[in-house]
Amino acid sequence: MKSNYAKTLIGSAIAATCMIAATATTATAGQFHNGWNYAIDAIGDGSGGAQYDIYGMATMQTSDTIWVALTGGTPLAGVNTRDARSGVIGWGDLFFNFTGDDFLTASQNNALFGVRFAETNDSGASELGVYSNVRAKSVTSINNGYNSLQHYYNSGFYRQNTMGTDIATRQEAYDYFGQRTSIDNVIASGNLVGGINMHSQQELLNAGLDFGNFNRAGTHTFGFSFSKSLIGSGDYLASLFLECGNDGVALAGVSVPEPGTLAGLALLGVTFMGSKVRKGQKA
């Protein structure tokens, strides 16, 4: 009987671990197609014209890597303009929020993960890569941009899905990013934890990316990937804005632990259950 009891407990621990992985896989929001998770952004909400219009963002996971793809009218190198202090208005940094808190709270607690992927932007991050313990800041003021989301929306650019399908309404955007607070769109501070690999549009297409399925293939599509171990695991909300705050997009998803991590969880569960068995036998 004791032997069967032990087998049952160990089996339950492994089953529970498998359930964690299965639950994480199915917990993502967004729209799924061909292995990618998409946030589809409204068209025509880019203040300043098509060159500042984001069409969508997508993520895809392998066993050890996260891929991110972006599409719209803004090139990776940004748009040359006299309106910006640097002479270029481009993409801000990408943020991952695993905390369950709103963006401002997570930022104030240095609890964001951030990715700098655009070399020409005004990020406080010194080089391209993935950063932990991130606090965000705004650079809209030096890029002829908006001082708040309310300023942006009141200028006539509200659409359904302005921030993508996962933050679909104005109120949802206010609740998460803040209504009258600054649009914090680049890394202010953080710790560099690893690099990224940039990917061309063709490389992304070869990996199954298909914005065209949602009629959202922009004039510029590019992406990057990085090791899954560099960021947290579990439910997240990923978001980014252009440097001017003229458009933004958010995507809800989940980062599933790497297989080695899951195996470690299983071993931990088995060890714990084994301890319970030994205590039961002594009793």
PDB file of C-alpha atoms in Angstrom:
ATOM      1  CA  MET A   1       0.000   0.000   0.000  1.00  0.00           C
ATOM      2  CA  LYS A   2       2.822   2.381   0.922  1.00  0.00           C
ATOM      3  CA  SER A   3       4.513   1.660  -2.405  1.00  0.00           C
ATOM      4  CA  ASN A   4       1.338   2.413  -4.350  1.00  0.00           C
ATOM      5  CA  TYR A   5       0.825   5.584  -2.312  1.00  0.00           C
ATOM      6  CA  ALA A   6       4.321   6.783  -3.248  1.00  0.00           C
ATOM      7  CA  LYS A   7       3.742   6.034  -6.930  1.00  0.00           C
ATOM      8  CA  THR A   8       0.469   7.944  -6.817  1.00  0.00           C
ATOM      9  CA  LEU A   9       2.094  10.993  -5.227  1.00  0.00           C
ATOM     10  CA  ILE A  10       5.003  11.020  -7.683  1.00  0.00           C
ATOM     11  CA  GLY A  11       2.634  10.582 -10.598  1.00  0.00           C
ATOM     12  CA  SER A  12       0.549  13.473  -9.301  1.00  0.00           C
ATOM     13  CA  ALA A  13       3.618  15.716  -9.065  1.00  0.00           C
ATOM     14  CA  ILE A  14       4.645  14.999 -12.651  1.00  0.00           C
ATOM     15  CA  ALA A  15       1.077  15.385 -13.874  1.00  0.00           C
ATOM     16  CA  ALA A  16       0.793  18.718 -12.075  1.00  0.00           C
ATOM     17  CA  THR A  17       3.989  19.939 -13.712  1.00  0.00           C
ATOM     18  CA  CYS A  18       2.726  18.893 -17.131  1.00  0.00           C
ATOM     19  CA  MET A  19      -0.510  20.727 -16.366  1.00  0.00           C
ATOM     20  CA  ILE A  20       1.480  23.889 -15.601  1.00  0.00           C
ATOM     21  CA  ALA A  21       3.083  23.697 -19.042  1.00  0.00           C
ATOM     22  CA  ALA A  22      -0.210  22.937 -20.768  1.00  0.00           C
ATOM     23  CA  THR A  23      -1.989  25.764 -18.970  1.00  0.00           C
ATOM     24  CA  ALA A  24       0.756  28.223 -19.877  1.00  0.00           C
ATOM     25  CA  THR A  25       0.498  27.223 -23.512  1.00  0.00           C
ATOM     26  CA  THR A  26      -3.242  27.887 -23.662  1.00  0.00           C
ATOM     27  CA  ALA A  27      -3.401  30.971 -21.431  1.00  0.00           C
ATOM     28  CA  THR A  28      -2.265  33.469 -24.036  1.00  0.00           C
ATOM     29  CA  ALA A  29      -4.512  36.179 -25.381  1.00  0.00           C
ATOM     30  CA  GLY A  30      -4.219  37.766 -28.812  1.00  0.00           C
ATOM     31  CA  GLN A  31      -5.036  36.158 -32.142  1.00  0.00           C
ATOM     32  CA  PHE A  32      -3.264  32.979 -33.195  1.00  0.00           C
ATOM     33  CA  HIS A  33      -2.246  31.967 -36.688  1.00  0.00           C
ATOM     34  CA  ASN A  34       0.433  29.598 -37.917  1.00  0.00           C
ATOM     35  CA  GLY A  35       2.209  29.406 -34.557  1.00  0.00           C
ATOM     36  CA  TRP A  36       2.325  33.161 -33.974  1.00  0.00           C
ATOM     37  CA  ASN A  37       0.365  35.269 -31.461  1.00  0.00           C
ATOM     38  CA  TYR A  38      -0.802  38.564 -33.019  1.00  0.00           C
ATOM     39  CA  ALA A  39      -1.945  41.968 -31.789  1.00  0.00           C
ATOM     40  CA  ILE A  40      -3.689  43.691 -34.703  1.00  0.00           C
ATOM     41  CA  ASP A  41      -3.521  47.475 -34.595  1.00  0.00           C
ATOM     42  CA  ALA A  42      -5.968  49.944 -36.116  1.00  0.00           C
ATOM     43  CA  ILE A  43      -5.000  51.521 -39.443  1.00  0.00           C
ATOM     44  CA  GLY A  44      -5.079  55.299 -39.730  1.00  0.00           C
ATOM     45  CA  ASP A  45      -4.335  56.082 -36.083  1.00  0.00           C
ATOM     46  CA  GLY A  46      -0.738  57.096 -36.690  1.00  0.00           C
ATOM     47  CA  SER A  47      -0.522  60.830 -36.066  1.00  0.00           C
ATOM     48  CA  GLY A  48       1.664  62.371 -38.757  1.00  0.00           C
ATOM     49  CA  GLY A  49       0.657  59.965 -41.497  1.00  0.00           C
ATOM     50  CA  ALA A  50       1.375  56.423 -42.637  1.00  0.00           C
ATOM     51  CA  GLN A  51       5.067  56.629 -41.762  1.00  0.00           C
ATOM     52  CA  TYR A  52       4.077  56.741 -38.075  1.00  0.00           C
ATOM     53  CA  ASP A  53       1.391  54.052 -38.228  1.00  0.00           C
ATOM     54  CA  ILE A  54       1.927  50.691 -36.481  1.00  0.00           C
ATOM     55  CA  TYR A  55      -0.070  47.848 -38.037  1.00  0.00           C
ATOM     56  CA  GLY A  56       0.677  45.041 -35.615  1.00  0.00           C
ATOM     57  CA  MET A  57       2.997  43.028 -33.404  1.00  0.00           C
ATOM     58  CA  ALA A  58       3.415  39.264 -33.118  1.00  0.00           C
ATOM     59  CA  THR A  59       5.368  36.807 -30.982  1.00  0.00           C
ATOM     60  CA  MET A  60       6.335  33.176 -31.445  1.00  0.00           C
ATOM     61  CA  GLN A  61       8.082  30.775 -29.067  1.00  0.00           C
ATOM     62  CA  THR A  62      10.310  27.791 -29.583  1.00  0.00           C
ATOM     63  CA  SER A  63      11.609  25.612 -26.760  1.00  0.00           C
ATOM     64  CA  ASP A  64      14.265  28.185 -25.843  1.00  0.00           C
ATOM     65  CA  THR A  65      13.665  31.339 -27.901  1.00  0.00           C
ATOM     66  CA  ILE A  66      11.128  34.149 -28.194  1.00  0.00           C
ATOM     67  CA  TRP A  67      10.622  35.796 -31.585  1.00  0.00           C
ATOM     68  CA  VAL A  68       9.066  39.258 -31.964  1.00  0.00           C
ATOM     69  CA  ALA A  69       7.840  40.778 -35.237  1.00  0.00           C
ATOM     70  CA  LEU A  70       6.637  44.320 -35.961  1.00  0.00           C
ATOM     71  CA  THR A  71       4.979  45.782 -39.032  1.00  0.00           C
ATOM     72  CA  GLY A  72       3.811  49.230 -40.108  1.00  0.00           C
ATOM     73  CA  GLY A  73       4.925  52.334 -41.930  1.00  0.00           C
ATOM     74  CA  THR A  74       7.931  53.138 -39.739  1.00  0.00           C
ATOM     75  CA  PRO A  75      11.294  51.713 -40.839  1.00  0.00           C
ATOM     76  CA  LEU A  76      13.599  50.151 -38.255  1.00  0.00           C
ATOM     77  CA  ALA A  77      16.015  53.065 -38.695  1.00  0.00           C
ATOM     78  CA  GLY A  78      13.219  55.583 -38.097  1.00  0.00           C
ATOM     79  CA  VAL A  79      12.019  58.586 -40.093  1.00  0.00           C
ATOM     80  CA  ASN A  80      14.399  61.452 -40.837  1.00  0.00           C
ATOM     81  CA  THR A  81      12.867  64.735 -39.672  1.00  0.00           C
ATOM     82  CA  ARG A  82      13.848  68.169 -38.385  1.00  0.00           C
ATOM     83  CA  ASP A  83      11.150  67.820 -35.719  1.00  0.00           C
ATOM     84  CA  ALA A  84      13.309  65.545 -33.562  1.00  0.00           C
ATOM     85  CA  ARG A  85      16.338  66.609 -31.557  1.00  0.00           C
ATOM     86  CA  SER A  86      18.326  63.685 -32.985  1.00  0.00           C
ATOM     87  CA  GLY A  87      17.013  64.213 -36.517  1.00  0.00           C
ATOM     88  CA  VAL A  88      15.176  60.869 -36.425  1.00  0.00           C
ATOM     89  CA  ILE A  89      11.831  59.729 -35.009  1.00  0.00           C
ATOM     90  CA  GLY A  90      11.612  55.975 -34.722  1.00  0.00           C
ATOM     91  CA  TRP A  91      10.620  53.055 -32.567  1.00  0.00           C
ATOM     92  CA  GLY A  92      10.772  53.157 -28.799  1.00  0.00           C
ATOM     93  CA  ASP A  93      11.799  50.141 -26.740  1.00  0.00           C
ATOM     94  CA  LEU A  94       9.684  47.026 -26.171  1.00  0.00           C
ATOM     95  CA  PHE A  95       8.548  46.276 -22.619  1.00  0.00           C
ATOM     96  CA  PHE A  96       7.390  43.024 -21.017  1.00  0.00           C
ATOM     97  CA  ASN A  97       5.324  43.332 -17.831  1.00  0.00           C
ATOM     98  CA  PHE A  98       4.903  40.079 -15.870  1.00  0.00           C
ATOM     99  CA  THR A  99       3.740  41.706 -12.621  1.00  0.00           C
ATOM    100  CA  GLY A 100      -0.003  41.967 -13.198  1.00  0.00           C
ATOM    101  CA  ASP A 101       0.244  45.651 -12.228  1.00  0.00           C
ATOM    102  CA  ASP A 102      -0.356  48.590 -14.530  1.00  0.00           C
ATOM    103  CA  PHE A 103       2.591  49.870 -16.543  1.00  0.00           C
ATOM    104  CA  LEU A 104       3.377  52.876 -14.349  1.00  0.00           C
ATOM    105  CA  THR A 105       3.419  50.825 -11.142  1.00  0.00           C
ATOM    106  CA  ALA A 106       5.651  48.143 -12.666  1.00  0.00           C
ATOM    107  CA  SER A 107       7.996  50.814 -14.011  1.00  0.00           C
ATOM    108  CA  GLN A 108       8.237  52.664 -10.697  1.00  0.00           C
ATOM    109  CA  ASN A 109       9.112  49.350  -9.039  1.00  0.00           C
ATOM    110  CA  ASN A 110      11.855  48.665 -11.628  1.00  0.00           C
ATOM    111  CA  ALA A 111       9.952  45.470 -12.409  1.00  0.00           C
ATOM    112  CA  LEU A 112       9.772  45.590 -16.211  1.00  0.00           C
ATOM    113  CA  PHE A 113      11.843  43.720 -18.758  1.00  0.00           C
ATOM    114  CA  GLY A 114      12.866  45.827 -21.748  1.00  0.00           C
ATOM    115  CA  VAL A 115      14.332  45.244 -25.187  1.00  0.00           C
ATOM    116  CA  ARG A 116      16.215  47.896 -27.104  1.00  0.00           C
ATOM    117  CA  PHE A 117      16.144  46.854 -30.763  1.00  0.00           C
ATOM    118  CA  ALA A 118      16.397  50.185 -32.645  1.00  0.00           C
ATOM    119  CA  GLU A 119      19.900  51.666 -32.771  1.00  0.00           C
ATOM    120  CA  THR A 120      18.724  55.164 -33.704  1.00  0.00           C
ATOM    121  CA  ASN A 121      16.315  55.750 -30.814  1.00  0.00           C
ATOM    122  CA  ASP A 122      16.819  57.889 -27.710  1.00  0.00           C
ATOM    123  CA  SER A 123      16.834  55.009 -25.243  1.00  0.00           C
ATOM    124  CA  GLY A 124      18.626  55.245 -21.929  1.00  0.00           C
ATOM    125  CA  ALA A 125      19.926  51.729 -22.614  1.00  0.00           C
ATOM    126  CA  SER A 126      23.495  51.912 -23.842  1.00  0.00           C
ATOM    127  CA  GLU A 127      23.281  49.093 -26.382  1.00  0.00           C
ATOM    128  CA  LEU A 128      20.874  46.753 -28.126  1.00  0.00           C
ATOM    129  CA  GLY A 129      19.727  43.840 -25.995  1.00  0.00           C
ATOM    130  CA  VAL A 130      17.438  42.572 -23.251  1.00  0.00           C
ATOM    131  CA  TYR A 131      17.316  44.357 -19.889  1.00  0.00           C
ATOM    132  CA  SER A 132      15.894  43.379 -16.502  1.00  0.00           C
ATOM    133  CA  ASN A 133      14.859  45.534 -13.508  1.00  0.00           C
ATOM    134  CA  VAL A 134      13.760  48.189 -15.956  1.00  0.00           C
ATOM    135  CA  ARG A 135      12.283  51.609 -15.323  1.00  0.00           C
ATOM    136  CA  ALA A 136      10.832  53.438 -18.329  1.00  0.00           C
ATOM    137  CA  LYS A 137      10.891  57.107 -19.315  1.00  0.00           C
ATOM    138  CA  SER A 138       9.368  59.334 -21.994  1.00  0.00           C
ATOM    139  CA  VAL A 139      11.209  60.887 -24.934  1.00  0.00           C
ATOM    140  CA  THR A 140       8.133  62.320 -26.665  1.00  0.00           C
ATOM    141  CA  SER A 141       9.105  65.893 -25.752  1.00  0.00           C
ATOM    142  CA  ILE A 142      12.292  65.726 -27.834  1.00  0.00           C
ATOM    143  CA  ASN A 143      10.501  64.002 -30.712  1.00  0.00           C
ATOM    144  CA  ASN A 144       7.703  66.517 -31.352  1.00  0.00           C
ATOM    145  CA  GLY A 145       5.285  64.161 -29.632  1.00  0.00           C
ATOM    146  CA  TYR A 146       2.377  63.934 -27.231  1.00  0.00           C
ATOM    147  CA  ASN A 147       2.681  64.570 -23.507  1.00  0.00           C
ATOM    148  CA  SER A 148       0.023  61.974 -22.590  1.00  0.00           C
ATOM    149  CA  LEU A 149      -2.355  59.427 -24.065  1.00  0.00           C
ATOM    150  CA  GLN A 150      -5.213  61.846 -23.445  1.00  0.00           C
ATOM    151  CA  HIS A 151      -3.370  64.444 -25.542  1.00  0.00           C
ATOM    152  CA  TYR A 152      -2.993  61.877 -28.336  1.00  0.00           C
ATOM    153  CA  TYR A 153      -6.608  60.682 -28.257  1.00  0.00           C
ATOM    154  CA  ASN A 154      -8.033  64.203 -27.987  1.00  0.00           C
ATOM    155  CA  SER A 155      -6.085  65.164 -31.108  1.00  0.00           C
ATOM    156  CA  GLY A 156      -8.431  62.986 -33.136  1.00  0.00           C
ATOM    157  CA  PHE A 157      -6.581  59.675 -33.337  1.00  0.00           C
ATOM    158  CA  TYR A 158      -8.799  57.395 -31.270  1.00  0.00           C
ATOM    159  CA  ARG A 159      -9.852  54.218 -33.059  1.00  0.00           C
ATOM    160  CA  GLN A 160     -11.055  50.852 -31.839  1.00  0.00           C
ATOM    161  CA  ASN A 161      -7.840  48.828 -31.385  1.00  0.00           C
ATOM    162  CA  THR A 162      -5.648  51.939 -31.385  1.00  0.00           C
ATOM    163  CA  MET A 163      -3.314  50.016 -29.065  1.00  0.00           C
ATOM    164  CA  GLY A 164      -4.054  46.683 -30.747  1.00  0.00           C
ATOM    165  CA  THR A 165      -6.645  44.017 -30.097  1.00  0.00           C
ATOM    166  CA  ASP A 166      -5.475  43.278 -26.532  1.00  0.00           C
ATOM    167  CA  ILE A 167      -5.986  46.866 -25.310  1.00  0.00           C
ATOM    168  CA  ALA A 168      -8.889  47.622 -27.603  1.00  0.00           C
ATOM    169  CA  THR A 169     -10.489  50.718 -26.052  1.00  0.00           C
ATOM    170  CA  ARG A 170      -9.480  54.142 -24.838  1.00  0.00           C
ATOM    171  CA  GLN A 171     -10.430  53.290 -21.247  1.00  0.00           C
ATOM    172  CA  GLU A 172      -8.381  50.082 -21.276  1.00  0.00           C
ATOM    173  CA  ALA A 173      -5.390  52.113 -22.477  1.00  0.00           C
ATOM    174  CA  TYR A 174      -5.924  54.703 -19.738  1.00  0.00           C
ATOM    175  CA  ASP A 175      -6.271  51.981 -17.103  1.00  0.00           C
ATOM    176  CA  TYR A 176      -2.980  50.367 -18.088  1.00  0.00           C
ATOM    177  CA  PHE A 177      -0.766  53.258 -19.236  1.00  0.00           C
ATOM    178  CA  GLY A 178      -2.374  56.218 -17.477  1.00  0.00           C
ATOM    179  CA  GLN A 179      -4.552  58.987 -18.862  1.00  0.00           C
ATOM    180  CA  ARG A 180      -2.633  62.181 -18.147  1.00  0.00           C
ATOM    181  CA  THR A 181       0.789  60.765 -17.299  1.00  0.00           C
ATOM    182  CA  SER A 182       3.676  60.839 -19.756  1.00  0.00           C
ATOM    183  CA  ILE A 183       3.956  58.234 -22.492  1.00  0.00           C
ATOM    184  CA  ASP A 184       6.976  56.311 -21.202  1.00  0.00           C
ATOM    185  CA  ASN A 185       8.389  54.701 -24.311  1.00  0.00           C
ATOM    186  CA  VAL A 186      12.081  53.910 -23.784  1.00  0.00           C
ATOM    187  CA  ILE A 187      14.271  52.323 -21.131  1.00  0.00           C
ATOM    188  CA  ALA A 188      15.484  54.791 -18.503  1.00  0.00           C
ATOM    189  CA  SER A 189      17.533  52.288 -16.496  1.00  0.00           C
ATOM    190  CA  GLY A 190      18.010  48.551 -16.183  1.00  0.00           C
ATOM    191  CA  ASN A 191      20.521  45.718 -16.245  1.00  0.00           C
ATOM    192  CA  LEU A 192      21.684  44.257 -19.537  1.00  0.00           C
ATOM    193  CA  VAL A 193      21.139  40.488 -19.364  1.00  0.00           C
ATOM    194  CA  GLY A 194      21.679  39.367 -22.953  1.00  0.00           C
ATOM    195  CA  GLY A 195      21.722  40.142 -26.641  1.00  0.00           C
ATOM    196  CA  ILE A 196      19.206  39.895 -29.463  1.00  0.00           C
ATOM    197  CA  ASN A 197      19.329  38.571 -33.015  1.00  0.00           C
ATOM    198  CA  MET A 198      17.766  40.789 -35.679  1.00  0.00           C
ATOM    199  CA  HIS A 199      15.659  39.165 -38.417  1.00  0.00           C
ATOM    200  CA  SER A 200      14.687  40.318 -41.882  1.00  0.00           C
ATOM    201  CA  GLN A 201      11.167  40.108 -43.255  1.00  0.00           C
ATOM    202  CA  GLN A 202      12.096  37.038 -45.283  1.00  0.00           C
ATOM    203  CA  GLU A 203      13.494  35.248 -42.248  1.00  0.00           C
ATOM    204  CA  LEU A 204      10.256  35.965 -40.395  1.00  0.00           C
ATOM    205  CA  LEU A 205       8.157  34.704 -43.299  1.00  0.00           C
ATOM    206  CA  ASN A 206      10.235  31.529 -43.351  1.00  0.00           C
ATOM    207  CA  ALA A 207       9.393  31.136 -39.640  1.00  0.00           C
ATOM    208  CA  GLY A 208       5.661  31.263 -40.401  1.00  0.00           C
ATOM    209  CA  LEU A 209       4.878  34.954 -39.833  1.00  0.00           C
ATOM    210  CA  ASP A 210       1.811  36.095 -41.792  1.00  0.00           C
ATOM    211  CA  PHE A 211       0.487  39.585 -41.040  1.00  0.00           C
ATOM    212  CA  GLY A 212      -1.223  39.383 -44.431  1.00  0.00           C
ATOM    213  CA  ASN A 213      -3.717  36.928 -42.960  1.00  0.00           C
ATOM    214  CA  PHE A 214      -5.110  39.897 -40.998  1.00  0.00           C
ATOM    215  CA  ASN A 215      -4.644  42.401 -43.845  1.00  0.00           C
ATOM    216  CA  ARG A 216      -1.912  44.100 -41.837  1.00  0.00           C
ATOM    217  CA  ALA A 217       1.278  43.683 -43.854  1.00  0.00           C
ATOM    218  CA  GLY A 218       2.964  47.076 -43.578  1.00  0.00           C
ATOM    219  CA  THR A 219       5.587  48.613 -45.825  1.00  0.00           C
ATOM    220  CA  HIS A 220       8.191  47.750 -43.186  1.00  0.00           C
ATOM    221  CA  THR A 221       8.291  44.389 -41.393  1.00  0.00           C
ATOM    222  CA  PHE A 222      11.198  43.283 -39.229  1.00  0.00           C
ATOM    223  CA  GLY A 223      11.857  41.439 -36.012  1.00  0.00           C
ATOM    224  CA  PHE A 224      14.274  40.020 -33.497  1.00  0.00           C
ATOM    225  CA  SER A 225      14.675  37.047 -31.188  1.00  0.00           C
ATOM    226  CA  PHE A 226      16.313  36.333 -27.851  1.00  0.00           C
ATOM    227  CA  SER A 227      16.749  33.572 -25.310  1.00  0.00           C
ATOM    228  CA  LYS A 228      13.627  32.825 -23.308  1.00  0.00           C
ATOM    229  CA  SER A 229      15.772  32.518 -20.180  1.00  0.00           C
ATOM    230  CA  LEU A 230      16.474  36.279 -20.252  1.00  0.00           C
ATOM    231  CA  ILE A 231      12.955  37.271 -19.207  1.00  0.00           C
ATOM    232  CA  GLY A 232      10.350  36.007 -16.771  1.00  0.00           C
ATOM    233  CA  SER A 233       7.808  33.238 -17.252  1.00  0.00           C
ATOM    234  CA  GLY A 234       4.041  33.339 -17.042  1.00  0.00           C
ATOM    235  CA  ASP A 235       1.443  35.816 -18.276  1.00  0.00           C
ATOM    236  CA  TYR A 236       2.757  39.114 -19.612  1.00  0.00           C
ATOM    237  CA  LEU A 237       1.667  42.235 -21.438  1.00  0.00           C
ATOM    238  CA  ALA A 238       4.168  43.415 -24.044  1.00  0.00           C
ATOM    239  CA  SER A 239       3.945  46.988 -25.309  1.00  0.00           C
ATOM    240  CA  LEU A 240       5.780  49.675 -27.204  1.00  0.00           C
ATOM    241  CA  PHE A 241       5.242  53.166 -28.614  1.00  0.00           C
ATOM    242  CA  LEU A 242       6.956  55.176 -31.281  1.00  0.00           C
ATOM    243  CA  GLU A 243       9.346  57.784 -29.866  1.00  0.00           C
ATOM    244  CA  CYS A 244       6.840  60.559 -30.553  1.00  0.00           C
ATOM    245  CA  GLY A 245       3.922  58.657 -29.041  1.00  0.00           C
ATOM    246  CA  ASN A 246       2.097  58.912 -32.382  1.00  0.00           C
ATOM    247  CA  ASP A 247       1.081  55.241 -32.175  1.00  0.00           C
ATOM    248  CA  GLY A 248       1.584  52.213 -29.970  1.00  0.00           C
ATOM    249  CA  VAL A 249       0.653  48.546 -29.694  1.00  0.00           C
ATOM    250  CA  ALA A 250       0.262  45.989 -26.904  1.00  0.00           C
ATOM    251  CA  LEU A 251       0.138  42.189 -26.915  1.00  0.00           C
ATOM    252  CA  ALA A 252      -0.975  39.832 -24.141  1.00  0.00           C
ATOM    253  CA  GLY A 253       0.837  36.519 -24.013  1.00  0.00           C
ATOM    254  CA  VAL A 254       2.591  33.969 -21.851  1.00  0.00           C
ATOM    255  CA  SER A 255       6.212  32.888 -21.673  1.00  0.00           C
ATOM    256  CA  VAL A 256       6.431  29.139 -21.094  1.00  0.00           C
ATOM    257  CA  PRO A 257       9.496  27.984 -19.103  1.00  0.00           C
ATOM    258  CA  GLU A 258      12.242  26.207 -21.020  1.00  0.00           C
ATOM    259  CA  PRO A 259      12.124  22.370 -20.965  1.00  0.00           C
ATOM    260  CA  GLY A 260      15.008  22.240 -18.487  1.00  0.00           C
ATOM    261  CA  THR A 261      13.099  24.515 -16.131  1.00  0.00           C
ATOM    262  CA  LEU A 262      10.010  22.333 -16.386  1.00  0.00           C
ATOM    263  CA  ALA A 263      12.125  19.269 -15.657  1.00  0.00           C
ATOM    264  CA  GLY A 264      13.466  21.057 -12.605  1.00  0.00           C
ATOM    265  CA  LEU A 265       9.930  21.791 -11.458  1.00  0.00           C
ATOM    266  CA  ALA A 266       9.062  18.127 -11.892  1.00  0.00           C
ATOM    267  CA  LEU A 267      12.129  17.084  -9.870  1.00  0.00           C
ATOM    268  CA  LEU A 268      11.209  19.586  -7.171  1.00  0.00           C
ATOM    269  CA  GLY A 269       7.702  18.173  -7.060  1.00  0.00           C
ATOM    270  CA  VAL A 270       8.980  14.600  -6.876  1.00  0.00           C
ATOM    271  CA  THR A 271      11.421  15.540  -4.086  1.00  0.00           C
ATOM    272  CA  PHE A 272       8.663  17.228  -2.125  1.00  0.00           C
ATOM    273  CA  MET A 273       6.307  14.302  -2.568  1.00  0.00           C
ATOM    274  CA  GLY A 274       9.070  11.863  -1.620  1.00  0.00           C
ATOM    275  CA  SER A 275       9.589  13.800   1.599  1.00  0.00           C
ATOM    276  CA  LYS A 276       5.880  13.530   2.333  1.00  0.00           C
ATOM    277  CA  VAL A 277       6.056   9.755   1.753  1.00  0.00           C
ATOM    278  CA  ARG A 278       8.993   9.355   4.159  1.00  0.00           C
ATOM    279  CA  LYS A 279       7.181  11.344   6.824  1.00  0.00           C
ATOM    280  CA  GLY A 280       4.086   9.211   6.275  1.00  0.00           C
ATOM    281  CA  GLN A 281       6.099   6.016   6.639  1.00  0.00           C
ATOM    282  CA  LYS A 282       7.618   7.212   9.935  1.00  0.00           C
ATOM    283  CA  ALA A 283       4.170   8.030  11.225  1.00  0.00           C
TER     284      ALA A 283
END
